[in-house]
Coordinates of C-alpha atoms in Angstrom, one line a residue:
Chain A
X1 CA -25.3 -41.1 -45.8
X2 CA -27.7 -38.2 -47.0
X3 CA -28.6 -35.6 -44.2
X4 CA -31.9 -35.5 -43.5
X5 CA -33.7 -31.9 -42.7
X6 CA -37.0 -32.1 -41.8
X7 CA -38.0 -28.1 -41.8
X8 CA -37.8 -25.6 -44.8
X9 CA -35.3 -23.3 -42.8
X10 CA -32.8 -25.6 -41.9
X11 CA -33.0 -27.3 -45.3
X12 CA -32.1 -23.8 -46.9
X13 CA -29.7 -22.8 -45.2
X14 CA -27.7 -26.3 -45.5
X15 CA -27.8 -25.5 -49.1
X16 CA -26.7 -21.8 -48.6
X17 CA -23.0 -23.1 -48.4
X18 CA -23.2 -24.6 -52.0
X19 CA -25.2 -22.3 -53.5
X20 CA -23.8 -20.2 -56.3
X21 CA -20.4 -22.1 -55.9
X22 CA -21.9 -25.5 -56.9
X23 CA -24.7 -26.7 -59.4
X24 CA -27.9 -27.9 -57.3
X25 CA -30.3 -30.8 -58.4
X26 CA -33.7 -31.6 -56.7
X27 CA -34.9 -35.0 -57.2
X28 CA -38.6 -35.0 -56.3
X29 CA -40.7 -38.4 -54.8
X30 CA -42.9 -39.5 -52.8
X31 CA -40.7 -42.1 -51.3
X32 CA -40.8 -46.0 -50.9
X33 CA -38.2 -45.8 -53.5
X34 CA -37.5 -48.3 -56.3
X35 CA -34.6 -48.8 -59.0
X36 CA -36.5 -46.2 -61.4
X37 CA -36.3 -43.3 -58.6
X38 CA -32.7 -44.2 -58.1
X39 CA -31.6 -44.0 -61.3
X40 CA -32.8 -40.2 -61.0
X41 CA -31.0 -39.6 -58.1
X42 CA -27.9 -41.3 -60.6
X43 CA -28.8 -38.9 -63.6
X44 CA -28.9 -36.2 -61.2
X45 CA -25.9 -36.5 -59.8
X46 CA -24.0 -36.3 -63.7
X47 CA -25.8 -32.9 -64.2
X48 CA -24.6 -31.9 -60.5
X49 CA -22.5 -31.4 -57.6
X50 CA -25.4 -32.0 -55.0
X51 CA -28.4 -33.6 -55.2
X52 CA -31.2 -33.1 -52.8
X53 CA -34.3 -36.2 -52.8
X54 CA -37.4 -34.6 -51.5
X55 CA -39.4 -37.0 -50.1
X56 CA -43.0 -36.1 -49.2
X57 CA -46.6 -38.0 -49.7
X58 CA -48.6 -34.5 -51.1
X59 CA -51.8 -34.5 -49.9
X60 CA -53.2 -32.0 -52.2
X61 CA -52.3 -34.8 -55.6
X62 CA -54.9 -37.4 -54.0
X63 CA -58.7 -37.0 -54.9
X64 CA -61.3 -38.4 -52.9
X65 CA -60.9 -42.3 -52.3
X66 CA -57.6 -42.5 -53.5
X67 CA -54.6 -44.0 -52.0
X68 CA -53.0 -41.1 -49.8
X69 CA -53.5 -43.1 -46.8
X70 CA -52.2 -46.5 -47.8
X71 CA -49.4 -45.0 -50.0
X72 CA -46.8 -46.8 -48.4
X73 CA -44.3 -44.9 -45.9
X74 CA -40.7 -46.3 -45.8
X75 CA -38.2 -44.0 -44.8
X76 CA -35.6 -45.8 -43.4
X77 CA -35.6 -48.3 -46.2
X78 CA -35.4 -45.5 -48.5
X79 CA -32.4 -43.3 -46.6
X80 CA -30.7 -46.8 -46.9
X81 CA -31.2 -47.0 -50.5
X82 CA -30.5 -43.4 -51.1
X83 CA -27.1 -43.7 -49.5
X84 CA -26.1 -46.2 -51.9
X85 CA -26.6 -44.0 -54.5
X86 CA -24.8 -40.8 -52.8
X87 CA -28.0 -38.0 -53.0
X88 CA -26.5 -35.9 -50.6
X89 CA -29.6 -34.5 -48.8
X90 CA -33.1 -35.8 -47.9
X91 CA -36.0 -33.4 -47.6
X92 CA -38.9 -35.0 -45.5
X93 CA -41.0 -32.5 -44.5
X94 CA -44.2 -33.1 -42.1
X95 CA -47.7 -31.9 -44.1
X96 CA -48.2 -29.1 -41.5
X97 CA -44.4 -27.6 -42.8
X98 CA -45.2 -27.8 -46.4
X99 CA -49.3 -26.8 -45.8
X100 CA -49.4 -24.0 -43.0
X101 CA -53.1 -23.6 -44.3
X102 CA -54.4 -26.6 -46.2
X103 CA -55.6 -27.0 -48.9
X104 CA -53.8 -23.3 -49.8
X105 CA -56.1 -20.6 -51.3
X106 CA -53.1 -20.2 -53.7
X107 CA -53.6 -22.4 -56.6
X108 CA -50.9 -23.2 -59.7
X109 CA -53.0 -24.8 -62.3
X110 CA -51.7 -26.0 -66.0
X111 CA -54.9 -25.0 -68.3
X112 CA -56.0 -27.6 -70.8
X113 CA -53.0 -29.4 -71.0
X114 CA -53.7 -30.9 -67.4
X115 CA -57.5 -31.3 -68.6
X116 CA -56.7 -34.9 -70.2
X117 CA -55.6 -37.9 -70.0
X118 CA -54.6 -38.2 -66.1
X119 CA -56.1 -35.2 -65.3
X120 CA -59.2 -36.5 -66.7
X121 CA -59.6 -39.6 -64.2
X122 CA -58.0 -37.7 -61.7
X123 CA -60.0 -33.9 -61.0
X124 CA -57.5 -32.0 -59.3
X125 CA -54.7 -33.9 -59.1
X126 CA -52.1 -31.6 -61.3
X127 CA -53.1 -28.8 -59.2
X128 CA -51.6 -30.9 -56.3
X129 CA -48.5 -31.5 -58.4
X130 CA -48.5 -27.7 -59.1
X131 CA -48.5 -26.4 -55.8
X132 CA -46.2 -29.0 -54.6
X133 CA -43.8 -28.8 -57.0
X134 CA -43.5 -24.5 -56.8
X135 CA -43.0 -25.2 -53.5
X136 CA -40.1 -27.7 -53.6
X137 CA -38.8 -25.6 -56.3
X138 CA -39.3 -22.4 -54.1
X139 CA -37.6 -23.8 -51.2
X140 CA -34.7 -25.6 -52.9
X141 CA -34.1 -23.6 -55.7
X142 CA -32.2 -26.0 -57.9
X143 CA -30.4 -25.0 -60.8
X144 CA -32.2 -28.2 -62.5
X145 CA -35.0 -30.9 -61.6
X146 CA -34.7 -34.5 -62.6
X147 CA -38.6 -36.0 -63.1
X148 CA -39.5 -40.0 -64.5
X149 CA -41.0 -39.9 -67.9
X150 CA -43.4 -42.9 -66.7
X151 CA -45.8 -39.9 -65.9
X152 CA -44.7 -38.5 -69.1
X153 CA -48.0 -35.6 -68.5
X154 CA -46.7 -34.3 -65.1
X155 CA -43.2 -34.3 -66.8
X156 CA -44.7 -32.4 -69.9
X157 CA -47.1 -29.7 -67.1
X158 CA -43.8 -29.0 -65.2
X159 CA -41.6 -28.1 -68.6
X160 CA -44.8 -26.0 -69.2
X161 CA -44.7 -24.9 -65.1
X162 CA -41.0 -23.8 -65.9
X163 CA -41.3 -21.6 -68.9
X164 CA -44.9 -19.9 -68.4
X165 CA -43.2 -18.9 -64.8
X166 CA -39.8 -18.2 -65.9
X167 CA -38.4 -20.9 -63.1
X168 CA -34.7 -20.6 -63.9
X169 CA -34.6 -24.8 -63.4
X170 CA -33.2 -27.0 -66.0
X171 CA -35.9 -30.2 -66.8
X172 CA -34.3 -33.4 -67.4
X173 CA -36.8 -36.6 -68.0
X174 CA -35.5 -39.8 -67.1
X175 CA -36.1 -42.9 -69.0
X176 CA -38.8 -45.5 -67.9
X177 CA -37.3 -47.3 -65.5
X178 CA -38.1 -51.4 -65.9
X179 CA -38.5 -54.8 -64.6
X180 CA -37.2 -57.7 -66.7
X181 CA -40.1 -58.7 -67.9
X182 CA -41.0 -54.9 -69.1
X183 CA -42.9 -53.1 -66.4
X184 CA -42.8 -50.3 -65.7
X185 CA -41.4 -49.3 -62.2
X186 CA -43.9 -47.8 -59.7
X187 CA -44.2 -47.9 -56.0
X188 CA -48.1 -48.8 -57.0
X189 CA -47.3 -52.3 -58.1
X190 CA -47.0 -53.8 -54.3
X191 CA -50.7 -53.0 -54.9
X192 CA -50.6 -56.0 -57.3
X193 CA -51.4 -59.9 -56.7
X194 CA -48.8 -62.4 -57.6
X195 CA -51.1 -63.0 -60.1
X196 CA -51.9 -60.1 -61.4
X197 CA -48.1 -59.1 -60.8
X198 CA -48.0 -61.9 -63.9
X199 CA -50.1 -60.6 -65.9
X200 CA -49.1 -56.8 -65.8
X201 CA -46.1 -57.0 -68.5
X202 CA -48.7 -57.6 -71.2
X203 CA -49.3 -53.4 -70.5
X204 CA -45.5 -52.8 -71.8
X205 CA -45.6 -55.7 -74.4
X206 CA -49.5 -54.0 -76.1
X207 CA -47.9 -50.9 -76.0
X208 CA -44.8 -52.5 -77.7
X209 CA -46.8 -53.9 -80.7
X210 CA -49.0 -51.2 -81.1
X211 CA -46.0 -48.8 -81.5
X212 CA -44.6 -51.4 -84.6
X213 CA -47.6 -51.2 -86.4
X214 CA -47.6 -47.8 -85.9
X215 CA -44.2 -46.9 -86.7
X216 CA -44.3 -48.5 -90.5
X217 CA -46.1 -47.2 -93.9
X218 CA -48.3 -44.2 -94.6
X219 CA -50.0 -44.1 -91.1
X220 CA -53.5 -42.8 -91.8
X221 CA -56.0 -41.5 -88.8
X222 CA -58.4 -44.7 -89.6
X223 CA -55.3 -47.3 -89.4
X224 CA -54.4 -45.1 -86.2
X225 CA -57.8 -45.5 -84.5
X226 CA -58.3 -49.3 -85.5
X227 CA -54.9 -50.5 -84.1
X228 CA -55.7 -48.4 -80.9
X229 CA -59.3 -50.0 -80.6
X230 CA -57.3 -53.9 -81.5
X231 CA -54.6 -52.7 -78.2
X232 CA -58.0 -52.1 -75.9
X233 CA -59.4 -55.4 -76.4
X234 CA -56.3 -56.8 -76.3
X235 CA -55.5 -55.1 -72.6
X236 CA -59.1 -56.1 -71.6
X237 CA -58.9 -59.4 -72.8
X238 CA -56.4 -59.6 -70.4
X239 CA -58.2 -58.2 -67.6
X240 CA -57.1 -54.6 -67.7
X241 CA -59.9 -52.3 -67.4
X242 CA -58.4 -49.0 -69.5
X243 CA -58.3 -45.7 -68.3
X244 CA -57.1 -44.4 -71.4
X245 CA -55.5 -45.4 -74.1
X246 CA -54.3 -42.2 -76.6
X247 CA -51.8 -41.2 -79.1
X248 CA -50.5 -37.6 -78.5
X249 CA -47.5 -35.4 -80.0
X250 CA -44.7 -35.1 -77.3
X251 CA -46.5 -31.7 -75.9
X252 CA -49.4 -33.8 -75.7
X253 CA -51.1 -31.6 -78.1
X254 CA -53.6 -33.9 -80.4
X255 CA -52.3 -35.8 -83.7
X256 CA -52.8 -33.6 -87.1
X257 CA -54.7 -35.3 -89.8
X258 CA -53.2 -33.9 -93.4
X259 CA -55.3 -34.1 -96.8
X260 CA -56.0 -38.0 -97.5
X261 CA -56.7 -38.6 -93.9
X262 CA -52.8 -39.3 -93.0
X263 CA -51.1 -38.3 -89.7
X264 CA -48.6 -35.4 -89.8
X265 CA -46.6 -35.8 -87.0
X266 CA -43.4 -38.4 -87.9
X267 CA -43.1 -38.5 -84.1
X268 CA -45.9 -39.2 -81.1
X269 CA -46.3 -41.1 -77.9
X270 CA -48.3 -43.5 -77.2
X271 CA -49.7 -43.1 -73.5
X272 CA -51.7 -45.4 -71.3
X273 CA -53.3 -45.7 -68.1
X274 CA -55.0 -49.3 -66.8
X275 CA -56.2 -50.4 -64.0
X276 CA -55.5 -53.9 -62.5
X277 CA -57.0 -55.2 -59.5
X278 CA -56.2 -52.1 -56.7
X279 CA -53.2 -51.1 -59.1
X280 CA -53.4 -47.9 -61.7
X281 CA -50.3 -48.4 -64.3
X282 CA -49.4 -46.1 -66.0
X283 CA -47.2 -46.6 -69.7
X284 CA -46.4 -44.6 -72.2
X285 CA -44.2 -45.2 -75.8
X286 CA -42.4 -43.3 -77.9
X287 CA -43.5 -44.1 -81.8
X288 CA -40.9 -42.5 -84.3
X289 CA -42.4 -43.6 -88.4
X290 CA -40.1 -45.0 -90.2
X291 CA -38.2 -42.8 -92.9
X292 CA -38.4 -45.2 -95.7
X293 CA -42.3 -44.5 -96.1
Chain B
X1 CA -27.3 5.4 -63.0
X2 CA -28.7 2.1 -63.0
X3 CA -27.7 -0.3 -65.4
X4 CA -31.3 -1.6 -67.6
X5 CA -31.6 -4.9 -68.6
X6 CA -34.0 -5.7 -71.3
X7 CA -33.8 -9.7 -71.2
X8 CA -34.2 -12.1 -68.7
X9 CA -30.8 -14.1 -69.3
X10 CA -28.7 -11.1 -69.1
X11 CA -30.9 -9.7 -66.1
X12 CA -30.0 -13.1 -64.0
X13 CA -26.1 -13.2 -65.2
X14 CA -25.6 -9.8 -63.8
X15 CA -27.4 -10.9 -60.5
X16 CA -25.1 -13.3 -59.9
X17 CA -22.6 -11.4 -59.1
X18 CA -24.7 -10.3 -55.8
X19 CA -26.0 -13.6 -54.8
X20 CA -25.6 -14.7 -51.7
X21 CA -23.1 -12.2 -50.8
X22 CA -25.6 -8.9 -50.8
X23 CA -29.3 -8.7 -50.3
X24 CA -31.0 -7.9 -53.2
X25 CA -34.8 -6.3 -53.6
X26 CA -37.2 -6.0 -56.0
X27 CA -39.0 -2.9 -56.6
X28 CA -41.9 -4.4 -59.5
X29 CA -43.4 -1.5 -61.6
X30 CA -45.8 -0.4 -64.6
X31 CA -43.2 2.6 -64.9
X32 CA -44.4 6.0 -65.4
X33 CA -43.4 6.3 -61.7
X34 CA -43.8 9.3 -59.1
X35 CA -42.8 9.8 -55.7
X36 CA -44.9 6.8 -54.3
X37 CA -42.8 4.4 -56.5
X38 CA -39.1 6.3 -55.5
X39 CA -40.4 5.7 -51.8
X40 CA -40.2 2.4 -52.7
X41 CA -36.9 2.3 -53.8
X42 CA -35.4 4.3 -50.9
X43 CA -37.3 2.2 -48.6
X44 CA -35.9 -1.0 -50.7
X45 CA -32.5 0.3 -50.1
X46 CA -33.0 0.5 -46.5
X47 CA -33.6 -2.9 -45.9
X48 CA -30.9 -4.3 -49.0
X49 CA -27.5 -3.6 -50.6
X50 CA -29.2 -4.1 -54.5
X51 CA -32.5 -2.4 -55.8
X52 CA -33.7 -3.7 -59.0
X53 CA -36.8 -1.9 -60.3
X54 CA -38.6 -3.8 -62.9
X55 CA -40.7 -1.4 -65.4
X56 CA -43.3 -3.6 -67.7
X57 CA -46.9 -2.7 -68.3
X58 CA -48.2 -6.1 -67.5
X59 CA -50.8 -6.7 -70.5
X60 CA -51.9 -9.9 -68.4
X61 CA -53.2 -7.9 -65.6
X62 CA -55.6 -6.1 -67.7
X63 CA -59.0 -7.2 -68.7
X64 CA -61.2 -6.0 -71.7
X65 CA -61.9 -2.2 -72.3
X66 CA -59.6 -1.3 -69.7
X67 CA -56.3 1.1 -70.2
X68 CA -53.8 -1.5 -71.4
X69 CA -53.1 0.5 -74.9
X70 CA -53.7 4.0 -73.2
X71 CA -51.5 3.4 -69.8
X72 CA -48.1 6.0 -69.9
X73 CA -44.6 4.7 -71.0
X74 CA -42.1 6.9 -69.8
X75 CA -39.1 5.0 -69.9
X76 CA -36.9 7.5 -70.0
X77 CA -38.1 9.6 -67.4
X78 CA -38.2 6.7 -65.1
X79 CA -34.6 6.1 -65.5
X80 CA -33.9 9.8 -64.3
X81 CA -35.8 9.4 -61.4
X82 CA -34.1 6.1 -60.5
X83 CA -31.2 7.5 -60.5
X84 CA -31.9 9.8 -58.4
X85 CA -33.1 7.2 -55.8
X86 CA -29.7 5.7 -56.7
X87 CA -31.7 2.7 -58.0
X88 CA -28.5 -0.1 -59.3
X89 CA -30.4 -2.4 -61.7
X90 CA -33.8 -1.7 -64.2
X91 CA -35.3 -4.8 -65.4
X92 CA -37.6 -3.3 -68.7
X93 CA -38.2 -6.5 -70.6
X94 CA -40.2 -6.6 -73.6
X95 CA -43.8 -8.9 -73.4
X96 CA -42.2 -11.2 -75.9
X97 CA -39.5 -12.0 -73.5
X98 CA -42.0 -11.7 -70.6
X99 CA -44.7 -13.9 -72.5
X100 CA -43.4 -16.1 -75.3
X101 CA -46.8 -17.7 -75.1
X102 CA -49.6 -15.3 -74.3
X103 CA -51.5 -16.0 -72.5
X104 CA -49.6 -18.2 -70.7
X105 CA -51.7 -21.6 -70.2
X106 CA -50.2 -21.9 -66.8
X107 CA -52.4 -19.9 -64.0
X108 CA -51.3 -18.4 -60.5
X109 CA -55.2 -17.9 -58.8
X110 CA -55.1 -16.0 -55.4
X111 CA -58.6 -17.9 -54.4
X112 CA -61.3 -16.5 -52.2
X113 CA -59.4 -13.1 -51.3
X114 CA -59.4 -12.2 -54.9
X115 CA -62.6 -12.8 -55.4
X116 CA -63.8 -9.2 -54.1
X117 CA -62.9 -5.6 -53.8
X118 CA -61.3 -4.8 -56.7
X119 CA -61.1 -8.6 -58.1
X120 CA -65.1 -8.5 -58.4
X121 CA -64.7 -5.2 -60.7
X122 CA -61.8 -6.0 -62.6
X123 CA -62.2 -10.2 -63.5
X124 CA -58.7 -11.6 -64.1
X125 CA -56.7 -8.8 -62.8
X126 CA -55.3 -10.2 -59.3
X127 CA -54.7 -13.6 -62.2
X128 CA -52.5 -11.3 -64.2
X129 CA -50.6 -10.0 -60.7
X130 CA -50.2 -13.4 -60.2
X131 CA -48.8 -14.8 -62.9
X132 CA -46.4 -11.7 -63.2
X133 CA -45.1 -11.7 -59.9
X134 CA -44.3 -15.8 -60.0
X135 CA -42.3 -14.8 -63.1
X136 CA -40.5 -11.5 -61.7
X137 CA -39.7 -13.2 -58.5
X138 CA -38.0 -16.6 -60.5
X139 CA -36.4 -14.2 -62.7
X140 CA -35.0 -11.8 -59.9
X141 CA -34.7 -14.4 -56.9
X142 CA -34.8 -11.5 -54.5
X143 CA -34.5 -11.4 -50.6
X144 CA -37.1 -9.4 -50.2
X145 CA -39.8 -7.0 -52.4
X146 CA -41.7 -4.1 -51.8
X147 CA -45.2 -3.1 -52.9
X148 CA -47.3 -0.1 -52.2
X149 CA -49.8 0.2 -49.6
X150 CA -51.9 1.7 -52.1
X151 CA -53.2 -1.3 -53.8
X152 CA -54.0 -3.3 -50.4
X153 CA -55.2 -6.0 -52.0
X154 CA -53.0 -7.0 -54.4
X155 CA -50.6 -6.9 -51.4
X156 CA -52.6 -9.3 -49.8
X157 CA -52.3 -11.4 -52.4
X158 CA -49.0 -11.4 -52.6
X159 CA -48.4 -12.2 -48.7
X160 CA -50.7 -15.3 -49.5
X161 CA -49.0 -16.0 -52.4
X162 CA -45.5 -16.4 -50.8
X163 CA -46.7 -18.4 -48.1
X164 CA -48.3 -20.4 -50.1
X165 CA -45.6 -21.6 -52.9
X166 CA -43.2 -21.1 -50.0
X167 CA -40.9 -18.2 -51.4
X168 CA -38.0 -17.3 -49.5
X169 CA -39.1 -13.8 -50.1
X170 CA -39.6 -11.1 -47.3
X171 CA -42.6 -8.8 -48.5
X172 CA -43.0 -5.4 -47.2
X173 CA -45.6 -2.8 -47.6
X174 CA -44.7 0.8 -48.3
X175 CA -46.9 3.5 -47.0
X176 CA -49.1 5.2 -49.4
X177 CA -47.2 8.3 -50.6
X178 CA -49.9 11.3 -50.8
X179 CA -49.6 14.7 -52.6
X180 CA -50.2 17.8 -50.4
X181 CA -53.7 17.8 -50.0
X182 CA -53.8 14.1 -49.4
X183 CA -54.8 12.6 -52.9
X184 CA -52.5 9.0 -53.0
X185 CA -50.5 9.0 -55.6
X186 CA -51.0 7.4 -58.2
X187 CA -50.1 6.9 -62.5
X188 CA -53.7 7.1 -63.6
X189 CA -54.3 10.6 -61.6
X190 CA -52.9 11.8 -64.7
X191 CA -56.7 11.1 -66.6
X192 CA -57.7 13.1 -64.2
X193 CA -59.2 16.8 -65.9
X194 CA -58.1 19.8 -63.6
X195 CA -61.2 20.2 -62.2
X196 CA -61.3 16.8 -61.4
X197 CA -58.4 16.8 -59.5
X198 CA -59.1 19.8 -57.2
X199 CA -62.6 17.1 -56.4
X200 CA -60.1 14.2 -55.9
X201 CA -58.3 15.0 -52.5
X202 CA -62.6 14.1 -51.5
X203 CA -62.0 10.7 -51.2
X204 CA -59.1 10.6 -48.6
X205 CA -61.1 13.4 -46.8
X206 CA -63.7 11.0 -46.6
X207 CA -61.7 7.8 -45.7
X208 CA -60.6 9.9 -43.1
X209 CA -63.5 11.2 -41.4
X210 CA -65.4 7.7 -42.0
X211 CA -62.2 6.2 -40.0
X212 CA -62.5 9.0 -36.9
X213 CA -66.3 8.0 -36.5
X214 CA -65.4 4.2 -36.3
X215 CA -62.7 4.5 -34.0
X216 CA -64.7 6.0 -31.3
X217 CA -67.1 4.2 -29.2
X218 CA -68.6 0.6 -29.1
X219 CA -69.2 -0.1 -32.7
X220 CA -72.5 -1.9 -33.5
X221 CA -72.6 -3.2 -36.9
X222 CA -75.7 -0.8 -37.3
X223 CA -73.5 1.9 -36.7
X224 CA -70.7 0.8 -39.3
X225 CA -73.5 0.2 -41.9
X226 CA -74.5 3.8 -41.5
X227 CA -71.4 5.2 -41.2
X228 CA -70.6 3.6 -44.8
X229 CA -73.8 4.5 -46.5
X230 CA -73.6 8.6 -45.4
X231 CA -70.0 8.1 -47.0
X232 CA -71.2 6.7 -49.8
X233 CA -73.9 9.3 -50.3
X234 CA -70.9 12.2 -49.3
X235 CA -68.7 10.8 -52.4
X236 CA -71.5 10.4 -54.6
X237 CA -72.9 13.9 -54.3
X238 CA -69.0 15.4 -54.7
X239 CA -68.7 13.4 -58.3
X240 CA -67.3 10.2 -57.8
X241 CA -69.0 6.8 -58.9
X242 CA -68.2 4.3 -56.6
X243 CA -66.5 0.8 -57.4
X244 CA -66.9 -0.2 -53.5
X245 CA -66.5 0.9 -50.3
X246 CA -65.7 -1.5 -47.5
X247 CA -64.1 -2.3 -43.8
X248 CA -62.2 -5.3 -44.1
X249 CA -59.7 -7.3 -41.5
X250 CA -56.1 -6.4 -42.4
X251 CA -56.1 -9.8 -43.9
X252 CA -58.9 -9.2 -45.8
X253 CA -61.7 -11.1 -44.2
X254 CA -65.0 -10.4 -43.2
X255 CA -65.9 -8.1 -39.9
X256 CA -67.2 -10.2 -37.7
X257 CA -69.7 -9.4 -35.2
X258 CA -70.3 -10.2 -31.6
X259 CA -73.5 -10.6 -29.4
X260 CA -74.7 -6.8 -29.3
X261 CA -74.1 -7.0 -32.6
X262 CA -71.1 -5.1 -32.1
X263 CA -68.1 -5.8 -33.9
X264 CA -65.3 -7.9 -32.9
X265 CA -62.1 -6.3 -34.6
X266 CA -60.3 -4.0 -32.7
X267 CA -58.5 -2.9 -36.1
X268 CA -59.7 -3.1 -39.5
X269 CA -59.3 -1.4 -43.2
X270 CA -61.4 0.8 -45.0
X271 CA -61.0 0.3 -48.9
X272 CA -62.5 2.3 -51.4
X273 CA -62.1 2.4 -55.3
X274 CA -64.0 5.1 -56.9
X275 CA -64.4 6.5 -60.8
X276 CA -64.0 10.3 -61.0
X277 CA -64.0 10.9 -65.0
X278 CA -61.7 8.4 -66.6
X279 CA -59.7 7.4 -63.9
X280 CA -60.2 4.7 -61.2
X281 CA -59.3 5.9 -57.8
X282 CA -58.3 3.7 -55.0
X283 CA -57.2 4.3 -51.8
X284 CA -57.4 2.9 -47.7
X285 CA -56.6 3.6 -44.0
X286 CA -56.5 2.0 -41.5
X287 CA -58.8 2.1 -38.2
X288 CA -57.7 1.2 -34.7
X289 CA -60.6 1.5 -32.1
X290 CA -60.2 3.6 -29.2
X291 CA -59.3 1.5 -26.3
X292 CA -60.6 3.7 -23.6
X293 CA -64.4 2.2 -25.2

């Protein structure tokens, strides 16, 4: 079973006996764990000798009216689960350990990168993820981080976090984690209906089709932007109402248009964010073009 | 003599050797040092087995028109006088291996307390500190650092800064470091013309007296107002252009005043930064109020 610490001092000096001697992973959440955060609590634990799961709803990531007080709690549903897949330490700190002063003067923001996308729908919510995350980093100091690629832009902000601060913290991303019927993990789909919950693999399954017509022939910017307007009706026919739907190169920079009106990049992600009913998905899809055109 | 590292890889693979079994400190310079810096580094050694000194002209922390191209590299000087401060590592990286991408689009802001005093006259500089600091503490992991007394606020900053992103880092401030007749020491007293210089000692003349009319008596806000404008008008007729001149808590907040309209604080600042010729002076003390009143 993990040991929990509860306070910044007692977690680092628990980790003061492996420091140095043995290499040090930090799994990040926000708890009420599911398969996907477990399987980065797994891929952590082939990159290292001890992984620590912080666990800790950050205040400073919710805007106004969103979810921080009905984000479900669970932590002895998710100690259990962590024990059966051997993280080593829990981190659970209380808000007035991790925010002496809140909201801290200090801010770590991520320029124009954050600017879109999520960061659009959601003002200020990768400065939340900034500050946490220097902290955790700070506090823990793990030789690497292990962070879901279903939020492929907070991934993307903390590579950028890690080189533009010289953090000496490996990066891994770990693949979208699943349901059978394609969706994608999240501790927001409780927030789903049974009925909804039935309609919400049609998010994957757009994102799926779009990316095969994507992937084949000369792709120009026109063919690009029809097939993305054909996936938004398609979602709202279905009853998503769309955050955003966009095609980005893995930096999230925007696609290139070359001479004749064709895309450059031979490799882009396909990223979306929908509402249904109380639930925001998020989904995102890796489109590599196909050689042979 | 101190061994120099240039690049940040090599820098952290020689610290390892003295992790977690000696205390290590960080000393972070522009270079062209003088006795204020080496008073750092003796101090440094005091409270630590390891003294790295880093040495980089910070181009972030300099805005537009200001001395970026014109401020003194003396490298090799610098390592003689670490030496003799028995300084063990230098850390003199290039701003390619500093700043692969400059600016960096990742941002460490200080907030309100940067907003003033030497932040209002110099836009972006306390950004710059910020950003440099993050990076020289993830590089050098230290135990603890030491800045100068002399820049007050960009010590304040840094304070705010640790708490903030929670660095296991102890800061301590270094007394200011004075020449004979009182002038803090400083890189950029070097613009200063000879005739200029037998002026400068003025300031810290004036600081002084300002502070022995403050600490005496009940202090009415009247008073202190008065008290700052002869001082003003004192420096001003001696040659000096003045940036600001202000009385600050030691955290940097307001003065706050009581019914009376005498003022609370029992001890407060006085910072001044004033232009004589081409070179910016800055310089504070401290006021503790007579108790006997």
């Amino acid at each position: 079973m993990p040991i929990i610490y509860h306070h910044i001092s007692a977690m680092r000096t628990a980790l003061q006996t492996h420091r140095g001697q043995q290499r040090i992973a930090l799994v990040p959440t926000m708890g009420n764990l599911h398969k996907g955060h477990l399987e980065l609590v797994t891929l952590a634990k082939q990159h290292a000798d001890i992984v620590i799961v912080s666990i800790f709803v950050n205040p400073t990531q919710f805007g106004e009216g969103e979810d921080f007080d009905s984000y479900p709690r669970t932590l002895d549903s998710d100690v259990a689960k962590l024990t059966s897949v051997d993280a080593d330490y829990i981190f659970a700190p209380s808000i007035d350990e991790m925010y002496p002063v809140l909201p801290p003067p200090t801010c770590v923001l991520a320029g124009a990168i954050a600017n879109q996308l999520c960061g659009q729908s959601r003002p200020g919510h990768f400065d939340g993820v900034g500050i946490v995350v220097s902290k955790l980093f700070n506090i823990i100091q793990p030789d690497l981080a292990v962070f879901g690629q279903k939020d492929y832009q907070q991934l993307a902000i903390i590579k950028q976090l890690v080189r533009d601060l010289s953090y000496p913290i490996e990066i891994i991303g770990a693949p979208i984690v699943r349901a059978d019927d394609g969706l994608a993990l999240s501790s927001r789909n409780q927030y789903l209906t049974n009925a909804e919950r039935q309609i919400a693999p049609v998010l994957h399954q757009a994102l799926q089709r779009l990316a095969q017509q994507l992937a084949t022939g000369k792709l120009s910017q026109q063919r690009m932007q029809a097939s993305l307007a054909e996936t938004r009706r398609y979602l709202t026919d279905a009853g998503f109402t769309i955050d955003y739907l966009e095609i980005k190169t893995d930096q999230l920079g925007s696609i290139t248009t070359a001479e004749g009106s064709n895309i450059v990049e031979k490799r882009f992600i396909i990223l979306v964010a929908a509402w249904l009913g109380r639930a925001r998905l998020l989904d995102n899809e890796f489109v590599t073009i196909n050689k042979q055109f």
